[in-house]
PDB file of N, CA, C and O in Angstrom:
ATOM      1  N   UNK A 227     -14.025  18.538  -3.955  1.00  0.00           N
ATOM      2  CA  UNK A 227     -13.703  17.605  -5.035  1.00  0.00           C
ATOM      3  C   UNK A 227     -12.808  16.490  -4.372  1.00  0.00           C
ATOM      4  O   UNK A 227     -11.928  16.811  -3.583  1.00  0.00           O
ATOM      5  N   UNK A 228     -13.087  15.259  -4.687  1.00  0.00           N
ATOM      6  CA  UNK A 228     -12.316  14.108  -4.037  1.00  0.00           C
ATOM      7  C   UNK A 228     -10.865  14.106  -4.534  1.00  0.00           C
ATOM      8  O   UNK A 228     -10.506  14.561  -5.571  1.00  0.00           O
ATOM      9  N   UNK A 229     -10.014  13.601  -3.608  1.00  0.00           N
ATOM     10  CA  UNK A 229      -8.646  13.400  -3.901  1.00  0.00           C
ATOM     11  C   UNK A 229      -8.381  11.899  -4.094  1.00  0.00           C
ATOM     12  O   UNK A 229      -8.799  11.076  -3.382  1.00  0.00           O
ATOM     13  N   UNK A 230      -7.606  11.601  -5.107  1.00  0.00           N
ATOM     14  CA  UNK A 230      -7.321  10.200  -5.466  1.00  0.00           C
ATOM     15  C   UNK A 230      -5.792  10.025  -5.363  1.00  0.00           C
ATOM     16  O   UNK A 230      -5.038  10.922  -5.747  1.00  0.00           O
ATOM     17  N   UNK A 231      -5.340   8.864  -4.864  1.00  0.00           N
ATOM     18  CA  UNK A 231      -3.890   8.586  -4.712  1.00  0.00           C
ATOM     19  C   UNK A 231      -3.441   7.682  -5.914  1.00  0.00           C
ATOM     20  O   UNK A 231      -4.163   6.653  -6.238  1.00  0.00           O
ATOM     21  N   UNK A 232      -2.350   8.060  -6.468  1.00  0.00           N
ATOM     22  CA  UNK A 232      -1.826   7.215  -7.617  1.00  0.00           C
ATOM     23  C   UNK A 232      -0.362   6.841  -7.380  1.00  0.00           C
ATOM     24  O   UNK A 232       0.318   7.532  -6.558  1.00  0.00           O
ATOM     25  N   UNK A 233       0.129   5.692  -7.933  1.00  0.00           N
ATOM     26  CA  UNK A 233       1.484   5.321  -7.905  1.00  0.00           C
ATOM     27  C   UNK A 233       2.012   5.029  -9.313  1.00  0.00           C
ATOM     28  O   UNK A 233       1.337   4.508 -10.063  1.00  0.00           O
ATOM     29  N   UNK A 234       3.156   5.578  -9.579  1.00  0.00           N
ATOM     30  CA  UNK A 234       3.850   5.531 -10.830  1.00  0.00           C
ATOM     31  C   UNK A 234       4.586   4.181 -10.889  1.00  0.00           C
ATOM     32  O   UNK A 234       5.392   3.909 -10.014  1.00  0.00           O
ATOM     33  N   UNK A 235       4.361   3.416 -11.904  1.00  0.00           N
ATOM     34  CA  UNK A 235       5.007   2.093 -12.041  1.00  0.00           C
ATOM     35  C   UNK A 235       6.449   2.240 -12.610  1.00  0.00           C
ATOM     36  O   UNK A 235       7.239   1.347 -12.335  1.00  0.00           O
ATOM     37  N   UNK A 236       6.682   3.384 -13.181  1.00  0.00           N
ATOM     38  CA  UNK A 236       8.001   3.639 -13.790  1.00  0.00           C
ATOM     39  C   UNK A 236       9.015   4.075 -12.715  1.00  0.00           C
ATOM     40  O   UNK A 236      10.072   3.486 -12.575  1.00  0.00           O
ATOM     41  N   UNK A 237       8.636   5.096 -11.954  1.00  0.00           N
ATOM     42  CA  UNK A 237       9.617   5.740 -11.014  1.00  0.00           C
ATOM     43  C   UNK A 237       9.223   5.382  -9.513  1.00  0.00           C
ATOM     44  O   UNK A 237      10.060   5.617  -8.644  1.00  0.00           O
ATOM     45  N   UNK A 238       8.051   4.828  -9.303  1.00  0.00           N
ATOM     46  CA  UNK A 238       7.676   4.419  -7.937  1.00  0.00           C
ATOM     47  C   UNK A 238       7.125   5.602  -7.096  1.00  0.00           C
ATOM     48  O   UNK A 238       6.766   5.294  -5.938  1.00  0.00           O
ATOM     49  N   UNK A 239       7.035   6.765  -7.676  1.00  0.00           N
ATOM     50  CA  UNK A 239       6.444   7.914  -6.826  1.00  0.00           C
ATOM     51  C   UNK A 239       4.965   7.720  -6.622  1.00  0.00           C
ATOM     52  O   UNK A 239       4.302   7.124  -7.371  1.00  0.00           O
ATOM     53  N   UNK A 240       4.526   8.162  -5.458  1.00  0.00           N
ATOM     54  CA  UNK A 240       3.091   8.162  -5.067  1.00  0.00           C
ATOM     55  C   UNK A 240       2.707   9.638  -5.055  1.00  0.00           C
ATOM     56  O   UNK A 240       3.401  10.471  -4.556  1.00  0.00           O
ATOM     57  N   UNK A 241       1.485   9.951  -5.665  1.00  0.00           N
ATOM     58  CA  UNK A 241       1.066  11.288  -5.778  1.00  0.00           C
ATOM     59  C   UNK A 241      -0.453  11.319  -5.675  1.00  0.00           C
ATOM     60  O   UNK A 241      -1.119  10.283  -5.836  1.00  0.00           O
ATOM     61  N   UNK A 242      -0.990  12.559  -5.373  1.00  0.00           N
ATOM     62  CA  UNK A 242      -2.469  12.714  -5.263  1.00  0.00           C
ATOM     63  C   UNK A 242      -2.967  13.682  -6.235  1.00  0.00           C
ATOM     64  O   UNK A 242      -2.223  14.642  -6.609  1.00  0.00           O
ATOM     65  N   UNK A 243      -4.174  13.454  -6.765  1.00  0.00           N
ATOM     66  CA  UNK A 243      -4.774  14.386  -7.640  1.00  0.00           C
ATOM     67  C   UNK A 243      -6.233  14.702  -7.140  1.00  0.00           C
ATOM     68  O   UNK A 243      -6.911  13.850  -6.689  1.00  0.00           O
ATOM     69  N   UNK A 244      -6.636  15.955  -7.256  1.00  0.00           N
ATOM     70  CA  UNK A 244      -7.998  16.299  -6.991  1.00  0.00           C
ATOM     71  C   UNK A 244      -8.750  16.334  -8.397  1.00  0.00           C
ATOM     72  O   UNK A 244      -8.256  17.065  -9.231  1.00  0.00           O
ATOM     73  N   UNK A 245      -9.772  15.510  -8.469  1.00  0.00           N
ATOM     74  CA  UNK A 245     -10.530  15.482  -9.742  1.00  0.00           C
ATOM     75  C   UNK A 245     -11.894  15.019  -9.561  1.00  0.00           C
ATOM     76  O   UNK A 245     -12.211  14.363  -8.529  1.00  0.00           O
ATOM     77  N   UNK A 246     -12.875  15.365 -10.420  1.00  0.00           N
ATOM     78  CA  UNK A 246     -14.272  14.897 -10.273  1.00  0.00           C
ATOM     79  C   UNK A 246     -14.278  13.316 -10.211  1.00  0.00           C
ATOM     80  O   UNK A 246     -13.457  12.719 -10.870  1.00  0.00           O
ATOM     81  N   UNK A 247     -15.252  12.875  -9.550  1.00  0.00           N
ATOM     82  CA  UNK A 247     -15.469  11.396  -9.513  1.00  0.00           C
ATOM     83  C   UNK A 247     -15.618  10.816 -10.924  1.00  0.00           C
ATOM     84  O   UNK A 247     -15.195   9.667 -11.129  1.00  0.00           O
ATOM     85  N   UNK A 248     -16.221  11.514 -11.883  1.00  0.00           N
ATOM     86  CA  UNK A 248     -16.402  10.990 -13.179  1.00  0.00           C
ATOM     87  C   UNK A 248     -15.032  10.831 -13.835  1.00  0.00           C
ATOM     88  O   UNK A 248     -14.919   9.978 -14.750  1.00  0.00           O
ATOM     89  N   UNK A 249     -13.991  11.435 -13.437  1.00  0.00           N
ATOM     90  CA  UNK A 249     -12.671  11.351 -14.002  1.00  0.00           C
ATOM     91  C   UNK A 249     -11.675  10.397 -13.185  1.00  0.00           C
ATOM     92  O   UNK A 249     -10.516  10.381 -13.436  1.00  0.00           O
ATOM     93  N   UNK A 250     -12.273   9.777 -12.155  1.00  0.00           N
ATOM     94  CA  UNK A 250     -11.372   9.026 -11.222  1.00  0.00           C
ATOM     95  C   UNK A 250     -10.642   7.867 -11.923  1.00  0.00           C
ATOM     96  O   UNK A 250      -9.542   7.565 -11.481  1.00  0.00           O
ATOM     97  N   UNK A 251     -11.224   7.307 -12.978  1.00  0.00           N
ATOM     98  CA  UNK A 251     -10.563   6.148 -13.694  1.00  0.00           C
ATOM     99  C   UNK A 251      -9.695   6.614 -14.853  1.00  0.00           C
ATOM    100  O   UNK A 251      -9.119   5.831 -15.485  1.00  0.00           O
ATOM    101  N   UNK A 252      -9.707   7.940 -15.095  1.00  0.00           N
ATOM    102  CA  UNK A 252      -8.993   8.466 -16.314  1.00  0.00           C
ATOM    103  C   UNK A 252      -7.491   8.382 -15.995  1.00  0.00           C
ATOM    104  O   UNK A 252      -7.019   8.373 -14.855  1.00  0.00           O
ATOM    105  N   UNK A 253      -6.662   8.153 -17.112  1.00  0.00           N
ATOM    106  CA  UNK A 253      -5.217   8.100 -16.831  1.00  0.00           C
ATOM    107  C   UNK A 253      -4.654   9.307 -16.205  1.00  0.00           C
ATOM    108  O   UNK A 253      -5.180  10.380 -16.313  1.00  0.00           O
ATOM    109  N   UNK A 254      -3.637   9.136 -15.389  1.00  0.00           N
ATOM    110  CA  UNK A 254      -2.978  10.183 -14.627  1.00  0.00           C
ATOM    111  C   UNK A 254      -1.542  10.087 -14.726  1.00  0.00           C
ATOM    112  O   UNK A 254      -0.962   9.055 -14.369  1.00  0.00           O
ATOM    113  N   UNK A 255      -0.838  11.091 -15.347  1.00  0.00           N
ATOM    114  CA  UNK A 255       0.634  11.047 -15.444  1.00  0.00           C
ATOM    115  C   UNK A 255       1.260  11.509 -14.089  1.00  0.00           C
ATOM    116  O   UNK A 255       0.659  12.324 -13.466  1.00  0.00           O
ATOM    117  N   UNK A 256       2.421  10.900 -13.727  1.00  0.00           N
ATOM    118  CA  UNK A 256       3.091  11.369 -12.488  1.00  0.00           C
ATOM    119  C   UNK A 256       3.689  12.725 -12.720  1.00  0.00           C
ATOM    120  O   UNK A 256       3.835  13.225 -13.896  1.00  0.00           O
ATOM    121  N   UNK A 257       4.256  13.228 -11.621  1.00  0.00           N
ATOM    122  CA  UNK A 257       4.878  14.523 -11.742  1.00  0.00           C
ATOM    123  C   UNK A 257       6.144  14.570 -12.646  1.00  0.00           C
ATOM    124  O   UNK A 257       6.556  15.586 -13.102  1.00  0.00           O
ATOM    125  N   UNK A 258       6.749  13.376 -12.845  1.00  0.00           N
ATOM    126  CA  UNK A 258       7.870  13.234 -13.752  1.00  0.00           C
ATOM    127  C   UNK A 258       7.411  13.056 -15.180  1.00  0.00           C
ATOM    128  O   UNK A 258       8.290  12.956 -16.125  1.00  0.00           O
ATOM    129  N   UNK A 259       6.134  12.902 -15.447  1.00  0.00           N
ATOM    130  CA  UNK A 259       5.585  12.762 -16.838  1.00  0.00           C
ATOM    131  C   UNK A 259       5.394  11.372 -17.273  1.00  0.00           C
ATOM    132  O   UNK A 259       4.976  11.138 -18.430  1.00  0.00           O
ATOM    133  N   UNK A 260       5.582  10.379 -16.370  1.00  0.00           N
ATOM    134  CA  UNK A 260       5.351   9.003 -16.797  1.00  0.00           C
ATOM    135  C   UNK A 260       3.886   8.663 -16.835  1.00  0.00           C
ATOM    136  O   UNK A 260       3.118   9.176 -15.937  1.00  0.00           O
ATOM    137  N   UNK A 261       3.424   7.955 -17.829  1.00  0.00           N
ATOM    138  CA  UNK A 261       1.994   7.620 -18.006  1.00  0.00           C
ATOM    139  C   UNK A 261       1.605   6.283 -17.334  1.00  0.00           C
ATOM    140  O   UNK A 261       0.425   5.990 -17.316  1.00  0.00           O
ATOM    141  N   UNK A 262       2.580   5.407 -17.005  1.00  0.00           N
ATOM    142  CA  UNK A 262       2.222   4.141 -16.521  1.00  0.00           C
ATOM    143  C   UNK A 262       2.015   4.228 -15.008  1.00  0.00           C
ATOM    144  O   UNK A 262       2.813   3.946 -14.129  1.00  0.00           O
ATOM    145  N   UNK A 263       0.734   4.584 -14.667  1.00  0.00           N
ATOM    146  CA  UNK A 263       0.357   4.798 -13.254  1.00  0.00           C
ATOM    147  C   UNK A 263      -0.829   4.011 -12.949  1.00  0.00           C
ATOM    148  O   UNK A 263      -1.551   3.561 -13.811  1.00  0.00           O
ATOM    149  N   UNK A 264      -1.030   3.734 -11.667  1.00  0.00           N
ATOM    150  CA  UNK A 264      -2.145   2.957 -11.170  1.00  0.00           C
ATOM    151  C   UNK A 264      -2.788   3.712  -9.947  1.00  0.00           C
ATOM    152  O   UNK A 264      -2.140   4.294  -9.150  1.00  0.00           O
ATOM    153  N   UNK A 265      -4.168   3.664  -9.990  1.00  0.00           N
ATOM    154  CA  UNK A 265      -4.883   4.297  -8.921  1.00  0.00           C
ATOM    155  C   UNK A 265      -4.904   3.416  -7.650  1.00  0.00           C
ATOM    156  O   UNK A 265      -5.141   2.205  -7.818  1.00  0.00           O
ATOM    157  N   UNK A 266      -4.493   3.933  -6.468  1.00  0.00           N
ATOM    158  CA  UNK A 266      -4.493   3.166  -5.303  1.00  0.00           C
ATOM    159  C   UNK A 266      -5.828   3.145  -4.582  1.00  0.00           C
ATOM    160  O   UNK A 266      -6.579   4.109  -4.701  1.00  0.00           O
ATOM    161  N   UNK A 267      -6.127   2.136  -3.849  1.00  0.00           N
ATOM    162  CA  UNK A 267      -7.333   2.046  -2.997  1.00  0.00           C
ATOM    163  C   UNK A 267      -6.994   2.756  -1.617  1.00  0.00           C
ATOM    164  O   UNK A 267      -5.989   2.337  -1.034  1.00  0.00           O
ATOM    165  N   UNK A 268      -7.798   3.675  -1.308  1.00  0.00           N
ATOM    166  CA  UNK A 268      -7.482   4.355  -0.052  1.00  0.00           C
ATOM    167  C   UNK A 268      -8.671   4.133   0.882  1.00  0.00           C
ATOM    168  O   UNK A 268      -9.867   4.046   0.519  1.00  0.00           O
ATOM    169  N   UNK A 269      -8.390   4.062   2.185  1.00  0.00           N
ATOM    170  CA  UNK A 269      -9.406   4.041   3.208  1.00  0.00           C
ATOM    171  C   UNK A 269      -9.796   5.467   3.515  1.00  0.00           C
ATOM    172  O   UNK A 269      -9.042   6.395   3.567  1.00  0.00           O
ATOM    173  N   UNK A 270     -11.113   5.677   3.823  1.00  0.00           N
ATOM    174  CA  UNK A 270     -11.629   6.986   3.988  1.00  0.00           C
ATOM    175  C   UNK A 270     -12.323   6.954   5.382  1.00  0.00           C
ATOM    176  O   UNK A 270     -13.126   6.042   5.613  1.00  0.00           O
ATOM    177  N   UNK A 271     -12.003   7.906   6.164  1.00  0.00           N
ATOM    178  CA  UNK A 271     -12.743   8.067   7.496  1.00  0.00           C
ATOM    179  C   UNK A 271     -13.960   8.912   7.225  1.00  0.00           C
ATOM    180  O   UNK A 271     -13.839  10.106   6.741  1.00  0.00           O
ATOM    181  N   UNK A 272     -15.153   8.353   7.504  1.00  0.00           N
ATOM    182  CA  UNK A 272     -16.354   9.134   7.336  1.00  0.00           C
ATOM    183  C   UNK A 272     -16.906   9.480   8.690  1.00  0.00           C
ATOM    184  O   UNK A 272     -16.831   8.638   9.601  1.00  0.00           O
ATOM    185  N   UNK A 273     -17.517  10.672   8.843  1.00  0.00           N
ATOM    186  CA  UNK A 273     -18.006  11.129  10.099  1.00  0.00           C
ATOM    187  C   UNK A 273     -18.726  10.075  10.922  1.00  0.00           C
ATOM    188  O   UNK A 273     -18.883   8.940  10.507  1.00  0.00           O
ATOM    189  N   UNK A 274     -19.115  10.386  12.111  1.00  0.00           N
ATOM    190  CA  UNK A 274     -19.828   9.427  12.965  1.00  0.00           C
ATOM    191  C   UNK A 274     -19.058   9.387  14.229  1.00  0.00           C
ATOM    192  O   UNK A 274     -18.049  10.043  14.470  1.00  0.00           O
ATOM    193  N   UNK A 275     -19.497   8.501  15.095  1.00  0.00           N
ATOM    194  CA  UNK A 275     -18.821   8.431  16.412  1.00  0.00           C
ATOM    195  C   UNK A 275     -18.631   6.909  16.742  1.00  0.00           C
ATOM    196  O   UNK A 275     -19.443   6.085  16.411  1.00  0.00           O
ATOM    197  N   UNK A 276     -17.536   6.636  17.334  1.00  0.00           N
ATOM    198  CA  UNK A 276     -17.284   5.324  17.741  1.00  0.00           C
ATOM    199  C   UNK A 276     -17.885   5.081  19.095  1.00  0.00           C
ATOM    200  O   UNK A 276     -18.075   5.969  19.955  1.00  0.00           O
ATOM    201  N   UNK A 277     -18.320   3.867  19.329  1.00  0.00           N
ATOM    202  CA  UNK A 277     -18.933   3.548  20.641  1.00  0.00           C
ATOM    203  C   UNK A 277     -17.807   3.358  21.713  1.00  0.00           C
ATOM    204  O   UNK A 277     -16.773   2.876  21.381  1.00  0.00           O
ATOM    205  N   UNK A 278     -18.126   3.770  22.846  1.00  0.00           N
ATOM    206  CA  UNK A 278     -17.191   3.601  23.978  1.00  0.00           C
ATOM    207  C   UNK A 278     -17.170   2.194  24.341  1.00  0.00           C
ATOM    208  O   UNK A 278     -18.111   1.470  24.384  1.00  0.00           O
ATOM    209  N   UNK A 279     -15.991   1.651  24.824  1.00  0.00           N
ATOM    210  CA  UNK A 279     -15.885   0.281  25.288  1.00  0.00           C
ATOM    211  C   UNK A 279     -16.728   0.203  26.690  1.00  0.00           C
ATOM    212  O   UNK A 279     -16.878   1.083  27.405  1.00  0.00           O
ATOM    213  N   UNK A 280     -17.172  -0.978  26.944  1.00  0.00           N
ATOM    214  CA  UNK A 280     -17.972  -1.199  28.169  1.00  0.00           C
ATOM    215  C   UNK A 280     -16.994  -1.287  29.347  1.00  0.00           C
ATOM    216  O   UNK A 280     -15.844  -1.660  29.180  1.00  0.00           O
ATOM    217  N   UNK A 281     -17.447  -0.743  30.439  1.00  0.00           N
ATOM    218  CA  UNK A 281     -16.544  -0.666  31.624  1.00  0.00           C
ATOM    219  C   UNK A 281     -16.137  -2.115  32.014  1.00  0.00           C
ATOM    220  O   UNK A 281     -16.953  -3.054  31.918  1.00  0.00           O
ATOM    221  N   UNK A 282     -14.971  -2.210  32.607  1.00  0.00           N
ATOM    222  CA  UNK A 282     -14.461  -3.461  33.115  1.00  0.00           C
ATOM    223  C   UNK A 282     -15.233  -3.829  34.386  1.00  0.00           C
ATOM    224  O   UNK A 282     -15.653  -3.017  35.165  1.00  0.00           O
ATOM    225  N   UNK A 283     -15.441  -5.164  34.616  1.00  0.00           N
ATOM    226  CA  UNK A 283     -16.093  -5.550  35.838  1.00  0.00           C
ATOM    227  C   UNK A 283     -15.239  -5.181  37.121  1.00  0.00           C
ATOM    228  O   UNK A 283     -14.015  -5.174  37.092  1.00  0.00           O
ATOM    229  N   UNK A 284     -15.899  -4.896  38.182  1.00  0.00           N
ATOM    230  CA  UNK A 284     -15.304  -4.573  39.363  1.00  0.00           C
ATOM    231  C   UNK A 284     -14.516  -5.747  39.991  1.00  0.00           C
ATOM    232  O   UNK A 284     -14.953  -6.888  39.883  1.00  0.00           O
ATOM    233  N   UNK A 285     -13.530  -5.475  40.764  1.00  0.00           N
ATOM    234  CA  UNK A 285     -12.733  -6.541  41.488  1.00  0.00           C
ATOM    235  C   UNK A 285     -13.717  -7.169  42.507  1.00  0.00           C
ATOM    236  O   UNK A 285     -14.548  -6.419  43.100  1.00  0.00           O
ATOM    237  N   UNK A 286     -13.674  -8.296  42.790  1.00  0.00           N
ATOM    238  CA  UNK A 286     -14.523  -8.998  43.722  1.00  0.00           C
ATOM    239  C   UNK A 286     -15.625  -9.702  43.072  1.00  0.00           C
ATOM    240  O   UNK A 286     -16.565 -10.161  43.781  1.00  0.00           O
ATOM    241  N   UNK A 287     -15.685  -9.678  41.755  1.00  0.00           N
ATOM    242  CA  UNK A 287     -16.666 -10.488  41.058  1.00  0.00           C
ATOM    243  C   UNK A 287     -17.921  -9.698  40.755  1.00  0.00           C
ATOM    244  O   UNK A 287     -17.994  -8.551  40.943  1.00  0.00           O
ATOM    245  N   UNK A 288     -18.885 -10.355  40.274  1.00  0.00           N
ATOM    246  CA  UNK A 288     -20.176  -9.779  39.943  1.00  0.00           C
ATOM    247  C   UNK A 288     -20.271  -9.486  38.448  1.00  0.00           C
ATOM    248  O   UNK A 288     -19.177  -9.085  37.821  1.00  0.00           O
ATOM    249  N   UNK A 289     -21.373  -9.534  37.920  1.00  0.00           N
ATOM    250  CA  UNK A 289     -21.532  -9.294  36.470  1.00  0.00           C
ATOM    251  C   UNK A 289     -22.177  -7.936  36.279  1.00  0.00           C
ATOM    252  O   UNK A 289     -22.779  -7.706  35.185  1.00  0.00           O
ATOM    253  N   UNK A 290     -22.157  -7.108  37.192  1.00  0.00           N
ATOM    254  CA  UNK A 290     -22.865  -5.837  37.032  1.00  0.00           C
ATOM    255  C   UNK A 290     -24.204  -5.853  37.609  1.00  0.00           C
ATOM    256  O   UNK A 290     -24.625  -6.854  38.271  1.00  0.00           O
ATOM    257  N   UNK A 291     -24.962  -4.739  37.501  1.00  0.00           N
ATOM    258  CA  UNK A 291     -26.277  -4.754  38.111  1.00  0.00           C
ATOM    259  C   UNK A 291     -26.171  -4.566  39.598  1.00  0.00           C
ATOM    260  O   UNK A 291     -25.108  -4.593  40.172  1.00  0.00           O
ATOM    261  N   UNK A 292     -27.332  -4.393  40.277  1.00  0.00           N
ATOM    262  CA  UNK A 292     -27.259  -4.111  41.723  1.00  0.00           C
ATOM    263  C   UNK A 292     -26.765  -5.143  42.563  1.00  0.00           C
ATOM    264  O   UNK A 292     -25.809  -5.063  43.285  1.00  0.00           O
ATOM    265  N   UNK A 293     -27.326  -6.432  42.380  1.00  0.00           N
ATOM    266  CA  UNK A 293     -26.883  -7.555  43.195  1.00  0.00           C
ATOM    267  C   UNK A 293     -25.483  -8.055  42.786  1.00  0.00           C
ATOM    268  O   UNK A 293     -24.680  -8.532  43.598  1.00  0.00           O
ATOM    269  N   UNK A 294     -25.062  -7.909  41.553  1.00  0.00           N
ATOM    270  CA  UNK A 294     -23.777  -8.388  41.131  1.00  0.00           C
ATOM    271  C   UNK A 294     -22.735  -7.306  41.558  1.00  0.00           C
ATOM    272  O   UNK A 294     -21.542  -7.662  41.669  1.00  0.00           O
ATOM    273  N   UNK A 295     -23.128  -6.094  41.836  1.00  0.00           N
ATOM    274  CA  UNK A 295     -22.137  -5.054  42.184  1.00  0.00           C
ATOM    275  C   UNK A 295     -21.971  -4.910  43.675  1.00  0.00           C
ATOM    276  O   UNK A 295     -21.255  -4.037  44.183  1.00  0.00           O
ATOM    277  N   UNK A 296     -22.702  -5.576  44.462  1.00  0.00           N
ATOM    278  CA  UNK A 296     -22.516  -5.697  45.963  1.00  0.00           C
ATOM    279  C   UNK A 296     -23.284  -4.607  46.714  1.00  0.00           C
ATOM    280  O   UNK A 296     -22.979  -4.291  47.800  1.00  0.00           O
ATOM    281  N   UNK A 297     -24.383  -4.030  46.071  1.00  0.00           N
ATOM    282  CA  UNK A 297     -25.104  -3.011  46.830  1.00  0.00           C
ATOM    283  C   UNK A 297     -26.280  -3.628  47.531  1.00  0.00           C
ATOM    284  O   UNK A 297     -26.947  -2.919  48.214  1.00  0.00           O
ATOM    285  N   UNK A 298     -26.583  -4.870  47.369  1.00  0.00           N
ATOM    286  CA  UNK A 298     -27.729  -5.475  48.142  1.00  0.00           C
ATOM    287  C   UNK A 298     -27.178  -6.106  49.346  1.00  0.00           C
ATOM    288  O   UNK A 298     -26.043  -6.577  49.548  1.00  0.00           O
ATOM    289  N   UNK A 299     -28.050  -6.139  50.384  1.00  0.00           N
ATOM    290  CA  UNK A 299     -27.606  -6.589  51.656  1.00  0.00           C
ATOM    291  C   UNK A 299     -27.978  -7.964  52.004  1.00  0.00           C
ATOM    292  O   UNK A 299     -28.281  -8.926  51.635  1.00  0.00           O
TER     293      UNK A 299
END
């Protein structure tokens, strides 16, 4: 079940609730019982992999490849 983050406008507390997606926009009272709350936008990390950065060019110049890397005679 997804977790949603809310902030109370009355006391300033931030809290999370687990609730079905269909109820994500429903009002949520804070732990102190205040009803004036707002749902916060949260970033979510979703699976997958990040690509590795390309290697830095070697000292001495060259743009990579055989002839740029100094292996040609």
